[in-house]
């Protein structure tokens, strides 16, 4: 663990240099511990793959002070309690079909699999929400099974339809809104990933476990899915 | 309810306050006023609470009709400002009555004008803030910029001191002046060699047209970083990204929450507010200061408006 100055009122704490399951678990466990400690005068806590960014009230802490406090909280809790995991499981129904998934065939071909095998593999794992960013409610989920690992498109699409479920390298995600993007589209959900009716507006929270559940055309359409 | 009616909305007028905090880990940008200096003066002059909402007027040309008896004030960029076609001054509180018309015309010096009334506009907050983020349709009036015929609800006020700011405190924005942005090294600064840091602090950069609430792209001597990219991580207000082309980008209020470009450090908040009033084509230079100095400057700036 070490930290860097991120701004006049924020620090960024690093738990490792490269993306790995181990580092990410450490980040997510620490995030949970920091959140639950209810430290006063903290403005933002933003975990990512290897780091946690913390913005604080400039009159309440110095950078060094806050880092020392956080380090103590994380280290003591870590030893005392069994690893506290976020056990929330979120299911996302997905209509996997070439009519809504421009890259289903590409992913199958590049990996020498049938389309059905791609669907089975993608929908059989539990994924962790490593971080949320890029746009509101856009969760970076990982890791996907090596058998369907596929690089980003050579040139990104101008318009990825809203609610597309996609993969890139070892990651998978749902596009909350129509946006440009270079990920391989495997299907589409009817869930609003970013919705003002939801608490915090986001369907996913960092640390959630996500499972994709294949649905058929009728189920997709009857729940408001759009082809 | 009593209100101001929007006759002409202008090209880009939004409702903003200090911003939306605590939701960055849901991917929601902080948003908020670009220039907290002018905005804080506005609330101070109207004796409003420090986070009271205001209009952020980016290209002038806005006209309002008053259906309320209250007090109004305009701060920020030097601009044409009229009440009932009579020219008025910035940084001064005026009483307005039912039937009055208020107009902010051309922007003459600086970029952004702030306008509010006593008590602010009565608009429901979303996720704790009135700041408009158009990309996510959050805040403001239906998550959008102001449109003709919009209604800005506000209450009647009979008494408020008609204060004005002393001339020597009014920020000035001389055109094309070169400004100095004070920088503290941070984030990936160890991945920039000494000669690159010297280049960064020794050169003058031009503000490009890619300059908005998200950030400010600069053009000048390219800076080389030892690493190409980093594992995506959270980005602070004022952070200076150095993308592969070496041209610095200063991230502002509507920045994306996380990103994968290396960052050499950050511009202090006060100087980000000054930058927000600069014209495309203006020059900026970076000056290194210590973290201790930056904290001292930031604390005294905040104390000025508490």
Coordinates of N, CA and C in Angstrom, one line a residue, chain A residues 4-10 12 14 16-19 31 35 43-53 55 57-63 65 131-138 140 177 194 196 198-202 204-206, chain B residues 20-30 126-127 134-139 142-143 184-190 230-237 239 255-258 265-266 268-269 291 294-296 298-300 302-303 306:
Chain A
X4 N -0.4 8.6 -3.4 CA 0.1 9.8 -4.1 C -0.9 10.9 -3.8
X5 N -0.4 12.1 -4.0 CA -1.2 13.3 -3.9 C -2.0 13.4 -5.2
X6 N -3.3 13.5 -5.1 CA -4.2 13.6 -6.3 C -4.7 15.0 -6.5
X7 N -4.9 15.8 -5.4 CA -5.2 17.2 -5.6 C -5.0 17.8 -4.2
X8 N -5.4 19.1 -4.1 CA -5.2 19.8 -2.8 C -6.1 19.2 -1.7
X9 N -7.1 18.5 -2.1 CA -8.0 17.8 -1.1 C -8.3 16.3 -1.4
X10 N -7.3 15.7 -2.1 CA -7.5 14.2 -2.3 C -6.2 13.4 -2.4
X12 N -4.7 9.3 -3.6 CA -5.0 8.1 -4.2 C -4.1 7.0 -3.6
X14 N -2.7 3.2 -3.6 CA -2.5 2.1 -4.5 C -2.3 0.8 -3.8
X16 N -1.5 -2.0 -5.7 CA -0.7 -2.8 -6.7 C -0.6 -2.0 -7.9
X17 N 0.2 -2.6 -8.9 CA 0.5 -1.9 -10.1 C -0.3 -2.4 -11.3
X18 N -0.6 -3.7 -11.2 CA -1.3 -4.3 -12.4 C -2.6 -4.9 -12.0
X19 N -3.5 -5.1 -13.0 CA -4.8 -5.6 -12.7 C -4.7 -7.1 -12.3
X31 N -12.3 -0.9 0.4 CA -13.4 0.1 0.1 C -14.5 -0.1 1.0
X35 N -15.7 2.6 3.8 CA -17.1 3.1 3.7 C -17.8 2.8 5.1
X43 N -15.5 13.3 1.2 CA -16.4 13.8 0.1 C -16.6 12.7 -0.9
X44 N -15.6 12.0 -1.4 CA -15.8 11.0 -2.4 C -14.8 9.8 -2.0
X45 N -15.3 8.6 -2.3 CA -14.4 7.4 -2.2 C -14.6 6.7 -3.6
X46 N -13.6 6.6 -4.4 CA -13.8 6.0 -5.7 C -12.7 4.9 -5.9
X47 N -13.2 3.7 -5.8 CA -12.3 2.5 -6.1 C -12.1 2.3 -7.6
X48 N -11.0 1.8 -8.0 CA -10.8 1.3 -9.3 C -10.1 0.0 -9.2
X49 N -9.5 -0.5 -10.3 CA -8.8 -1.8 -10.3 C -7.8 -2.0 -9.3
X50 N -6.9 -0.9 -9.1 CA -5.7 -1.1 -8.3 C -5.7 0.0 -7.2
X51 N -6.7 0.9 -7.2 CA -6.5 2.1 -6.4 C -7.8 2.5 -5.7
X52 N -7.7 3.3 -4.7 CA -8.9 4.0 -4.1 C -8.6 5.4 -3.9
X53 N -9.4 6.2 -4.5 CA -9.3 7.7 -4.5 C -10.2 8.2 -3.4
X55 N -11.4 11.9 -1.6 CA -11.5 13.3 -1.5 C -12.0 13.7 -0.2
X57 N -12.5 16.9 3.2 CA -12.6 18.3 3.5 C -11.2 18.8 3.9
X58 N -10.8 19.9 3.3 CA -9.5 20.4 3.4 C -9.1 20.9 4.8
X59 N -10.2 21.2 5.6 CA -10.0 21.7 7.0 C -9.9 20.6 8.0
X60 N -10.2 19.4 7.6 CA -10.3 18.2 8.5 C -9.0 17.4 8.5
X61 N -8.3 17.3 7.4 CA -7.2 16.4 7.4 C -6.1 17.0 6.5
X62 N -4.9 16.5 6.7 CA -3.8 16.6 5.7 C -3.8 15.3 5.0
X63 N -3.0 15.3 3.9 CA -2.9 14.1 3.0 C -2.3 12.9 3.8
X65 N -2.1 12.6 7.1 CA -2.9 12.2 8.2 C -4.0 11.2 7.8
X131 N -15.1 -1.5 -11.0 CA -15.3 0.0 -10.9 C -16.4 0.4 -11.8
X132 N -16.9 1.7 -11.5 CA -17.9 2.3 -12.3 C -17.3 3.6 -12.9
X133 N -17.5 3.8 -14.2 CA -17.0 5.0 -14.7 C -17.3 5.1 -16.2
X134 N -16.4 5.8 -17.0 CA -16.6 6.0 -18.4 C -17.9 6.8 -18.6
X135 N -19.1 6.3 -18.2 CA -20.3 7.1 -18.1 C -21.0 6.7 -16.9
X136 N -22.1 7.4 -16.5 CA -22.8 7.1 -15.3 C -23.4 5.7 -15.4
X137 N -23.2 4.9 -14.4 CA -23.8 3.6 -14.3 C -23.0 2.5 -15.1
X138 N -21.9 2.9 -15.8 CA -21.2 1.9 -16.6 C -20.2 1.1 -15.7
X140 N -17.5 -1.8 -14.9 CA -16.5 -2.6 -15.5 C -16.5 -4.0 -14.7
X177 N -26.3 3.9 -21.8 CA -26.9 4.7 -22.8 C -26.2 4.5 -24.2
X194 N -28.9 2.9 -15.6 CA -28.8 4.3 -15.0 C -30.2 4.8 -15.0
X196 N -33.2 7.3 -12.8 CA -33.4 8.2 -11.6 C -34.3 7.6 -10.6
X198 N -33.8 4.7 -9.3 CA -33.0 3.8 -8.5 C -32.2 4.6 -7.4
X199 N -32.0 4.0 -6.3 CA -31.2 4.6 -5.3 C -29.8 4.9 -5.8
X200 N -29.3 6.1 -5.7 CA -28.0 6.4 -6.3 C -28.0 6.4 -7.8
X201 N -29.1 6.2 -8.4 CA -29.3 6.2 -9.9 C -28.7 5.1 -10.7
X202 N -27.8 4.3 -10.0 CA -27.1 3.2 -10.7 C -27.6 1.9 -10.3
X204 N -25.9 -0.9 -10.7 CA -24.8 -1.6 -10.1 C -24.0 -0.8 -9.1
X205 N -23.5 -1.4 -8.1 CA -22.5 -0.8 -7.2 C -21.2 -1.5 -7.2
X206 N -20.1 -0.8 -7.0 CA -18.8 -1.4 -7.0 C -18.8 -2.5 -5.9
Chain B
X20 N -22.2 18.1 -7.5 CA -22.8 16.9 -7.0 C -21.7 16.0 -6.4
X21 N -21.7 15.9 -5.1 CA -20.6 15.2 -4.5 C -21.0 13.9 -3.9
X22 N -20.2 12.9 -3.9 CA -20.5 11.6 -3.3 C -21.0 10.5 -4.2
X23 N -21.1 10.8 -5.5 CA -21.6 9.8 -6.4 C -20.6 9.5 -7.5
X24 N -19.4 9.9 -7.4 CA -18.4 9.6 -8.4 C -18.2 8.1 -8.5
X25 N -18.4 7.3 -7.5 CA -18.2 5.9 -7.6 C -19.4 5.2 -8.2
X26 N -20.4 6.0 -8.7 CA -21.5 5.5 -9.6 C -21.3 6.0 -11.0
X27 N -20.1 6.6 -11.2 CA -19.8 7.2 -12.5 C -20.4 8.5 -12.8
X28 N -21.0 9.2 -11.7 CA -21.6 10.5 -11.9 C -20.6 11.6 -11.7
X29 N -20.5 12.4 -12.7 CA -19.5 13.5 -12.7 C -19.9 14.6 -11.6
X30 N -18.9 15.3 -11.0 CA -19.3 16.3 -10.0 C -20.1 17.5 -10.5
X126 N -31.4 17.0 -7.4 CA -31.3 15.6 -7.7 C -29.9 15.1 -7.2
X127 N -29.9 14.1 -6.5 CA -28.7 13.6 -5.8 C -27.9 14.7 -5.1
X134 N -25.9 17.7 -18.6 CA -26.7 17.4 -19.7 C -26.5 16.0 -20.2
X135 N -25.3 15.6 -20.2 CA -25.0 14.2 -20.7 C -25.7 13.1 -20.0
X136 N -26.0 13.3 -18.7 CA -26.7 12.3 -17.9 C -28.1 12.7 -17.6
X137 N -28.5 13.9 -18.2 CA -29.9 14.4 -17.9 C -30.2 14.5 -16.4
X138 N -29.3 15.0 -15.6 CA -29.5 15.2 -14.2 C -29.5 16.7 -13.8
X139 N -30.2 17.0 -12.8 CA -30.2 18.4 -12.3 C -30.9 19.4 -13.1
X142 N -35.2 19.7 -15.7 CA -35.3 18.4 -16.5 C -33.9 18.0 -17.0
X143 N -32.9 18.3 -16.3 CA -31.6 17.8 -16.8 C -31.1 18.5 -18.0
X184 N 0.9 21.6 -8.4 CA 1.6 20.7 -7.5 C 1.8 19.4 -8.2
X185 N 3.0 18.9 -8.1 CA 3.2 17.5 -8.7 C 2.5 16.5 -7.9
X186 N 2.0 15.4 -8.6 CA 1.3 14.4 -7.9 C 1.0 13.2 -8.9
X187 N 0.1 12.3 -8.5 CA -0.2 11.2 -9.3 C 1.0 10.5 -9.8
X188 N 1.2 10.4 -11.2 CA 2.3 9.7 -11.8 C 3.5 10.6 -12.0
X189 N 3.7 11.6 -11.3 CA 4.8 12.5 -11.6 C 6.2 11.8 -11.6
X190 N 6.3 10.7 -10.9 CA 7.6 10.0 -10.9 C 7.9 9.4 -12.3
X230 N -2.0 4.0 -17.9 CA -2.0 3.5 -16.5 C -3.3 2.7 -16.4
X231 N -3.4 1.9 -15.3 CA -4.6 1.3 -15.0 C -5.6 2.4 -14.6
X232 N -6.8 2.4 -15.2 CA -7.8 3.5 -15.0 C -8.0 3.7 -13.5
X233 N -8.0 5.0 -13.2 CA -8.2 5.4 -11.8 C -8.9 6.7 -11.7
X234 N -9.4 7.1 -10.5 CA -10.2 8.3 -10.4 C -9.4 9.6 -10.6
X235 N -10.1 10.6 -11.2 CA -9.4 11.8 -11.6 C -9.9 13.0 -10.8
X236 N -9.0 13.8 -10.2 CA -9.4 14.9 -9.4 C -9.7 16.1 -10.2
X237 N -10.3 17.1 -9.6 CA -10.5 18.4 -10.2 C -9.2 19.1 -10.4
X239 N -6.7 18.0 -12.3 CA -5.7 17.0 -12.6 C -5.2 17.3 -14.1
X255 N -15.5 16.5 -15.7 CA -14.6 15.5 -16.1 C -15.2 14.1 -15.9
X256 N -14.7 13.1 -16.7 CA -15.1 11.8 -16.5 C -14.6 11.3 -15.1
X257 N -15.2 10.4 -14.5 CA -14.9 10.0 -13.1 C -13.6 9.2 -13.0
X258 N -13.3 8.4 -14.1 CA -12.0 7.6 -14.1 C -11.4 7.7 -15.5
X265 N 0.3 16.0 -12.3 CA 0.0 16.7 -11.1 C -1.4 17.4 -11.3
X266 N -1.6 18.5 -10.5 CA -2.8 19.2 -10.6 C -2.7 20.7 -10.5
X268 N -4.1 24.2 -9.0 CA -4.9 24.5 -7.8 C -6.2 25.0 -8.2
X269 N -7.2 24.8 -7.3 CA -8.6 25.1 -7.7 C -8.8 26.5 -8.1
X291 N 2.9 21.5 -2.0 CA 1.6 21.1 -1.5 C 1.1 22.0 -0.4
X294 N -0.2 25.2 -1.6 CA -1.5 25.0 -2.2 C -2.6 24.8 -1.2
X295 N -2.3 24.1 -0.1 CA -3.3 23.9 0.9 C -3.6 25.3 1.6
X296 N -2.5 26.0 1.9 CA -2.7 27.3 2.5 C -3.6 28.2 1.6
X298 N -5.7 27.4 -0.7 CA -7.1 26.8 -0.8 C -7.9 27.1 0.4
X299 N -7.2 26.9 1.6 CA -7.9 27.2 2.8 C -8.3 28.6 3.0
X300 N -7.4 29.5 2.6 CA -7.7 31.0 2.8 C -8.8 31.4 1.8
X302 N -11.2 29.5 0.7 CA -12.5 29.0 1.2 C -13.0 29.8 2.4
X303 N -12.0 30.2 3.3 CA -12.4 31.0 4.4 C -12.9 32.4 4.1
X306 N -16.7 31.8 3.8 CA -17.5 31.1 4.8 C -18.3 32.1 5.6

